[in-house]
Amino acid sequence: MSVKVKLKPTDFDSHFPTWCPGCGDYAVLMGLKRALAELGIPPHEVVVVSGIGCSGKISDYIKAYGYHGIHGRVLPTAQAVKLANPRLTVIAAGGDGDGYAIGGNHFLHANRRNIDITYIVMNNQIYGLTKGQASPTSLPGHKTGTSPYGVVDYPMNPLMVALAQGATFVAKTFSGNAPHLVRVFKEAIKHRGFSFVDDISPCVTWNRFNTYEWYREHIEYVDENRDYNVHDRLEAMDKVKEVMSRGKIPVGIIYVEEGTEPGDEKYRKLAGGIAPIDADISVKEEYLEYLKQFE
Amino acid sequence: MSVKVKLKPTDFDSHFPTWCPGCGDYAVLMGLKRALAELGIPPHEVVVVSGIGCSGKISDYIKAYGYHGIHGRVLPTAQAVKLANPRLTVIAAGGDGDGYAIGGNHFLHANRRNIDITYIVMNNQIYGLTKGQASPTSLPGHKTGTSPYGVVDYPMNPLMVALAQGATFVAKTFSGNAPHLVRVFKEAIKHRGFSFVDDISPCVTWNRFNTYEWYREHIEYVDENRDYNVHDRLEAMDKVKEVMSRGKIPVGIIYVEEGTEPGDEKYRKLAGGIAPIDADISVKEEYLEYLKQFE
Amino acid sequence: MKKNDLTFRVAGRAGDGSLTTGDVLSKIWKDMGLWLATYKDFPSNIRGLPTNMTIRLKDRQIYYGRKNRLDYLLAFDDTNVKIHLHDLVPGGVIIYDNSVKKELPPELIRDDVHYYYAPLKKIAKEELGLEVIKNIVAVGVASYLLGMDQDRTKEIIYKFFYARKGEKIASSNVEAFLRGWNYAKENLQKKDEYVVEEVPDAKKTYFIMGNEAVAFGAIVAGCRFISSYPITPATDVLEILARELPKYGGVMIQAEDELSAINYAAGAAYAGVRAMTSTSGPGLSLKTETIGLLVMNETPLVIYVAQRGGPSTGLPTKPEQSDLFHAVFGGHGDAPRIVIAPGNVKEMYWMTIDAFNLAEKYQTPVILLTDQILAQNKFSVPVEDITIEGVRIERGKLLTQEELNEIIEKEGQFLRYRITEDGISPRSIPGQEGGIYTANSNEHQEDGYTTEDPKMRTAMMDKRLRKIYQTARKSGDLPEDLIHGYEDAEIGIIGYGYTYGPIMEAIENLASEGIKVKFLQMRTLWPVDTEKLSQFIDSAEKVIVVDHNAQAQLSTLIKIVYDNHDKLEILKKYDGYGFTPEIIEKKVKEVLSYVG
Amino acid sequence: MKKNDLTFRVAGRAGDGSLTTGDVLSKIWKDMGLWLATYKDFPSNIRGLPTNMTIRLKDRQIYYGRKNRLDYLLAFDDTNVKIHLHDLVPGGVIIYDNSVKKELPPELIRDDVHYYYAPLKKIAKEELGLEVIKNIVAVGVASYLLGMDQDRTKEIIYKFFYARKGEKIASSNVEAFLRGWNYAKENLQKKDEYVVEEVPDAKKTYFIMGNEAVAFGAIVAGCRFISSYPITPATDVLEILARELPKYGGVMIQAEDELSAINYAAGAAYAGVRAMTSTSGPGLSLKTETIGLLVMNETPLVIYVAQRGGPSTGLPTKPEQSDLFHAVFGGHGDAPRIVIAPGNVKEMYWMTIDAFNLAEKYQTPVILLTDQILAQNKFSVPVEDITIEGVRIERGKLLTQEELNEIIEKEGQFLRYRITEDGISPRSIPGQEGGIYTANSNEHQEDGYTTEDPKMRTAMMDKRLRKIYQTARKSGDLPEDLIHGYEDAEIGIIGYGYTYGPIMEAIENLASEGIKVKFLQMRTLWPVDTEKLSQFIDSAEKVIVVDHNAQAQLSTLIKIVYDNHDKLEILKKYDGYGFTPEIIEKKVKEVLSYVG
Ligand SMILES: Cc1ncc(C[n+]2csc(CCOP(=O)(O)OP(=O)(O)O)c2C)c(N)n1
Ligand SMILES: Cc1ncc(C[n+]2csc(CCOP(=O)(O)OP(=O)(O)O)c2C)c(N)n1
Ligand code: SF4
Ligand code: SF4
Ligand SMILES: [Mg+2]
Ligand SMILES: [Mg+2]
């Protein structure tokens, strides 16, 4: 992917969002527009695949090819779009419920496949659209519609899971810090391979516990004065674990593995470097070779 | 769970297995019978919930309450059996396809919930029953029915995922080492909380690459002369990572967290310590309290 | 004067509090002794998009919360005036919040409608310092205009908020109410005829939402385990039971997805606990494979499905009855199950209890099929309609340890899947001595062990079919389909679920015009009571099937079992709004015009 | 002498090599110019349980690999003699491997059957040092007994193994063959009448499995993406395409589960690549929600479903046709799709191509519904029946960049979900300038943006229904239902899928007895060609619906669209075995006995 045209964020404007005023998802939308514009990727070469949830509406609000799919199936769809046509910039996006609850299995496996897409989770530690139930990232004790006596389970640790499963780009950012978010999005999109970005995107309506202020108090930026090797998976894991053990949230580009061949390229290599979208599908004599075995 | 009766492994005998001679699953069946007998848990207090696959047939072959469910859904069922009736010893069992491919999401979340069951994955790095396709644990380059040109994806790392997701008992054992396996099973069953055991269970028919010999060459026992703190999650992760980085397979009881309240107990506590199976379901006047709000 | 018969709509934007206004007003009217029914119409959005709630009230039973025409509109902005203006009857009323736009533009002015302007938001913000309290200011304005008793209303509001939020909030709400009342008194001149008055000696009722009734039914039926994944319009049941079940030794597990939700529930059911899972269409689709499993391993489970607009995410907050095909036929293989459908809130309570009993008696998944309208709206129900008297917990052939011992003594062994005449086998649960078996997704022999023997397979399949299609069908256990209206009418109507409401009202309205109609309310959708259905259709000239979906799913089901297809007239709708009595009345008249 | 008309069964235990024996024998017979059809009957087990394969051969076209009665049994142990003994015709033959048990017990001896004992395993082990080669020893014995030409057979065996495993293995197999032949020559006295001889000037045929034909159809149709999760009996398609697709720029993704499998495939399809997913019943159940999504967002996708015995895991390696309800009605909401079903291997090839064309022309999921019998058995097909001539790739309203530019120039904008008369909208793909839209699971307006507007909703629903129920139905694009047999017969038969085979054979057999029958082979199961179906039933006295499932799913489908239900006679079976011609013949006679 190379810088192609001069673009403005507004070139990605589409229908106006219906999110609540103050919702963290606005920052993601704006940040994505800015990142794409700054990278010079024209709208028609971008595909935004999103799930169901407030966050999932993002594909309705950005001028780009959109796929507003069903709840939890963002990643298979997005990976296949890239496998089908490598010239496209593919952004997968959804909520914490979408990605870590119902979509958990695909998250587990997308990390392994390392297809060159960017996955942004708008993590508000709550189910927004369905009006405030606990999500896998809700903290123990949090009282929600489905946890009237407080959340019981140990919270999901997406950063560690991604690292354990072979992810080649792992980052966490915050909708309350737009410049950081834009920088992370740009790096994620530029990264060749599966880029996973967990964005703290506060829900101002249903999550009155994990507020912007709460997050500001808990965030610890690991990429300011970085004290570990960002290219070392184990060091990155150690860092995440260490920050979390102090009750803090590690934010920043956490791990980057460079030089690993993206999964889609590996699959393409099996096919002689041709992508499905470019394959000749006219009816050919050479097909008949296959029938020999049945003669 | 306390030692109750004197039992022999043969007390758990049932229909004779139809596995291939030499299949690693025999050792699991035998090991489970021995572990249960030695722990003195009578057959009718044991529930074996299994998935679909060669491995999944285990519930047909052991004298215990069995639930031979559908492919990939072992864990929700097993956890709920325990939640419903804490007096039962619940064993969940299945293959690597069953548990890490189609069942991956439940694995992700069972680790978080820490319900007091034991989950044994008979990992043969292949789909046995469907005649030899790649599984999430198949190694890159492995040629199988669905990877004629060799496996492309990065292999799943179940031990690390379990550790990342809060598992309180993580172990790996080997069907080629029956005493080890029995010891691990016993510890797993005794552990209060979610016990995860990945067992190397060679498929002698479809996986001609990862053979008993191959495993013997690659296994490194981490519990002989243990050189890290088995109760420290981060050290356990480091150990797994370190052994794997040398191309070896860490085998042993890898991590144990003691004293953490099992998830089922937490849920039970919300209900005043009463388990669903013991709840009084006769029709009671006190129910009417609920209707007051609608008056 | 139009007294105590009102169709009132509050309309604003999501997050605006229209639903709160509606709730407070309903509570007041309920306490004044009126019968109510609501119709909430909200978008799949948390803030900003138009939302409204219709409340209908009468001084006697009311079946349904929606009509084509409206008496009263309380609009928080001009957009909402525009949206609803043409639904108003001549002589109708608009209360318009003119805080932002002072005047309505000429195109929003109808000559035959009475307009009352009040700066609700402004009063709330400027006089009370709290914008959201405009809802209660609005209540004050409306109460004044409707000629309600100030003291009585004040008292109800106070109590309402006191119970929920305490003294301070209660007082400030009363204050807001009075501001609204006084603004109206000082500035507005009543021109319309609508009046709502206290009903003397009113019947005691509950004002209750369908989902609330289902949750209560589950508690009473002894459900002690629920596992679901949140989804509109079923989430309430999960949330209520999350709160209530622990009071009775029960557990709620919020599952990681729908696949696990139903398998958690199945695990608890297998272990001997009455269990359920709740969902809507998308979740039902995901639960398909496991429903088949439960048919195969004969595990009792209640699956609550509140339908919404499909396909796919579709119209996630709007009503529809388009999951019938799937409820009945969904899933690979021959997997017959029981599908029952209540038509009103009272039945939602009782048929939830039925569902648990049927599930255990027939050792089968039971789908309790409802819809967004019944699930999320509130209705007045006489208190004697929701009682614990007469509730029976029937666990079928679930064995006690003693019964199990007896079987073993008598027969030498226990066979969980014993092939019996009625198709139902004795059932043990884990922990019982001598009851060991495997609940198997593969075809199995009588002890549960996998088999591929063709004779055993056929016998097992026959047994599973027999218990549903013969034993259950003939048992009298399945909720009976009901015939309402005039038995000798030549026009029949068939419907299920919420359409019970508009159809019942249409029957009353038509009767008052001298038109007689009869109505078969189907309550067991599978297996169909073919005899009753056939008799009903046979005895009519024409039968209108009220089908809230595009493919006429109910009509299709009927065509399978009743072969004079020409007798059926299909009335379809699939625009995201419920049928109204008017639509049904019109169709009846149309059909009448060419019948006999 | 019974020449070139044989029903031959090899029976052993899973892992025994019975299927290999069958494969080698088939290959020999095929090369001798005979027409073949197989019927594999294996358990869901890798080693140990009884397994068998039936091969039928004739010197002319043969429809089906199974009959009630058997001519020849090659049994690797006494258990298998016991299982199959009573299937043998009088005058039939048993070759029994008496390596372990020397003699068969008296209860396994039939007077009217010829027995040949040969210690196959012993010869293999002791003389050849390789137990598994007993299969080829068996081939030697059978070839001798069937009077086959030694040199010719030897040559075929050599070539067969040479091509697959090279010189060394080829030679040792020939050696094994000769051992068997010689053992038979020296020890066995031919008593039976069966003979298989080279057919002169035989027609050139392919001997091909249904799944192999489907995979080839996919390649030829331009499918360049498959994502599936392994499952019997569909896995072959995934495995073959894993190997073949990369040769043509295609990708195979083995998905982590079925939910992702269909969503991967959908992603590729959305991106403009012809894509498919393949599965069987349990996987179909899991794909339900996404099928609804594809109906909603109008993405073309081919879903290959090879049915097996249900419900749940059921009989995972046995045939059944019990996924029809789900294929047609599965899924919440109104989600009409196209369901087509080939009846033989030739059609499996051609209708796979149809499926891809239909999916793109009608921008819809297309279910290609087959079954274990067609999928996993091999049949002889004339080479001219599987050609690339006449194949057309029809992409419907998929736009080129130029066409897209034109639309924008002419209309000022491009609307992906434009409401058109035929219900089909122009389709862009990502990467095209000006073609931007959102493929939306929510109800949407013409540009794909979410809407809840009742008018737009209704129009969009109508459009989606119209394109399937009207445009596609009337187009002539859907595979036509075929009428076989005798047009003026009073008995009709309806069936689909593999039952084509036994029905066709039954028609021939009945005709030879002077009984005329006609047969409607349904190839498009949804939307049904109501006119053709009605005409067919109308013109018969009675119509037998051949329904391989317990709930009569095909009959049920017919009852929806055809209302003289009394005309239908249902012939059901669900024991894990395919219908045979004999069963159908018997039913026809039974029906004839009480019809006119
Ligand atoms: C299969 C399915 N299950 C459930 C739902 C209901 N649902 C819609 S959004 C959502 C979760 C929303 O939470 P999250 O993914 O965190 O997104 P947010 O709204 O917080 O951005 C759920 C459960 C659905 N649409 N589909
Ligand atoms: C929903 C569903 N998908 C696919 C299958 C087919 N299937 C049966 S077992 C199996 C995988 C077997 O592999 P694994 O879980 O590793 O078990 P193993 O046989 O190796 O012990 C598959 C894909 C199925 N039964 N159900
Ligand atoms: S409900 Fe929460 S997540 Fe949804 S739009 Fe509002 S603030 Fe954002
Ligand atoms: S196929 Fe493999 S996994 Fe299955 S029984 Fe045989 S050896 Fe075991
Ligand atoms: Mg969220
Ligand atoms: Mg395996």
Tab-separated table of C-alpha atoms and ligand atoms in Angstrom, chain B residues 52-55 71 95-98 102 124 126-130, chain C residues 289, chain D residues 229-231 258 282 286 308, ligand 2:
chain	number	residue	atom	x	y	z
B	52	ILE	CA	-17.679	-35.325	18.631
B	53	GLY	CA	-14.542	-36.936	17.265
B	54	CYS	CA	-12.735	-40.171	18.011
B	55	SER	CA	-11.876	-38.647	21.376
B	71	HIS	CA	-19.132	-30.977	18.131
B	95	GLY	CA	-10.391	-33.489	20.665
B	96	ASP	CA	-8.224	-30.619	19.530
B	97	GLY	CA	-10.646	-29.891	16.723
B	98	ASP	CA	-13.562	-30.062	19.109
B	102	ILE	CA	-15.150	-25.179	16.731
B	124	ASN	CA	-3.506	-35.426	18.308
B	126	ILE	CA	-5.290	-33.799	13.538
B	127	TYR	CA	-8.964	-34.442	12.903
B	128	GLY	CA	-9.155	-38.186	13.478
B	129	LEU	CA	-12.769	-39.158	12.989
B	130	THR	CA	-13.158	-37.212	9.759
C	289	GLU	CA	-28.052	-27.301	16.055
D	229	TYR	CA	-15.218	-27.020	8.148
D	230	PRO	CA	-14.667	-30.747	7.594
D	231	ILE	CA	-17.693	-32.983	7.890
D	258	GLU	CA	-18.999	-23.528	10.406
D	282	PRO	CA	-24.960	-30.115	11.545
D	286	LEU	CA	-24.793	-23.682	12.285
D	308	ARG	CA	-26.684	-37.597	6.127
E	2	LIG	C1	-20.991	-29.158	13.660
E	2	LIG	C2	-20.147	-30.260	13.189
E	2	LIG	N1	-19.173	-29.999	12.312
E	2	LIG	C3	-18.377	-30.980	11.859
E	2	LIG	C4	-18.548	-32.257	12.281
E	2	LIG	C5	-17.674	-33.362	11.745
E	2	LIG	N2	-16.638	-33.773	12.673
E	2	LIG	C6	-16.794	-34.829	13.477
E	2	LIG	S1	-15.467	-35.090	14.466
E	2	LIG	C7	-14.656	-33.765	13.792
E	2	LIG	C8	-13.288	-33.370	14.210
E	2	LIG	C9	-12.507	-34.433	14.806
E	2	LIG	O1	-11.290	-33.911	15.256
E	2	LIG	P1	-10.966	-33.762	16.782
E	2	LIG	O2	-11.942	-32.901	17.481
E	2	LIG	O3	-9.544	-33.333	16.881
E	2	LIG	O4	-11.178	-35.240	17.353
E	2	LIG	P2	-10.362	-36.560	17.041
E	2	LIG	O5	-11.211	-37.365	16.111
E	2	LIG	O6	-9.069	-36.178	16.447
E	2	LIG	O7	-10.227	-37.190	18.365
E	2	LIG	C10	-15.423	-33.156	12.830
E	2	LIG	C11	-14.973	-32.009	12.066
E	2	LIG	C12	-19.593	-32.494	13.193
E	2	LIG	N3	-19.861	-33.698	13.676
E	2	LIG	N4	-20.356	-31.483	13.625
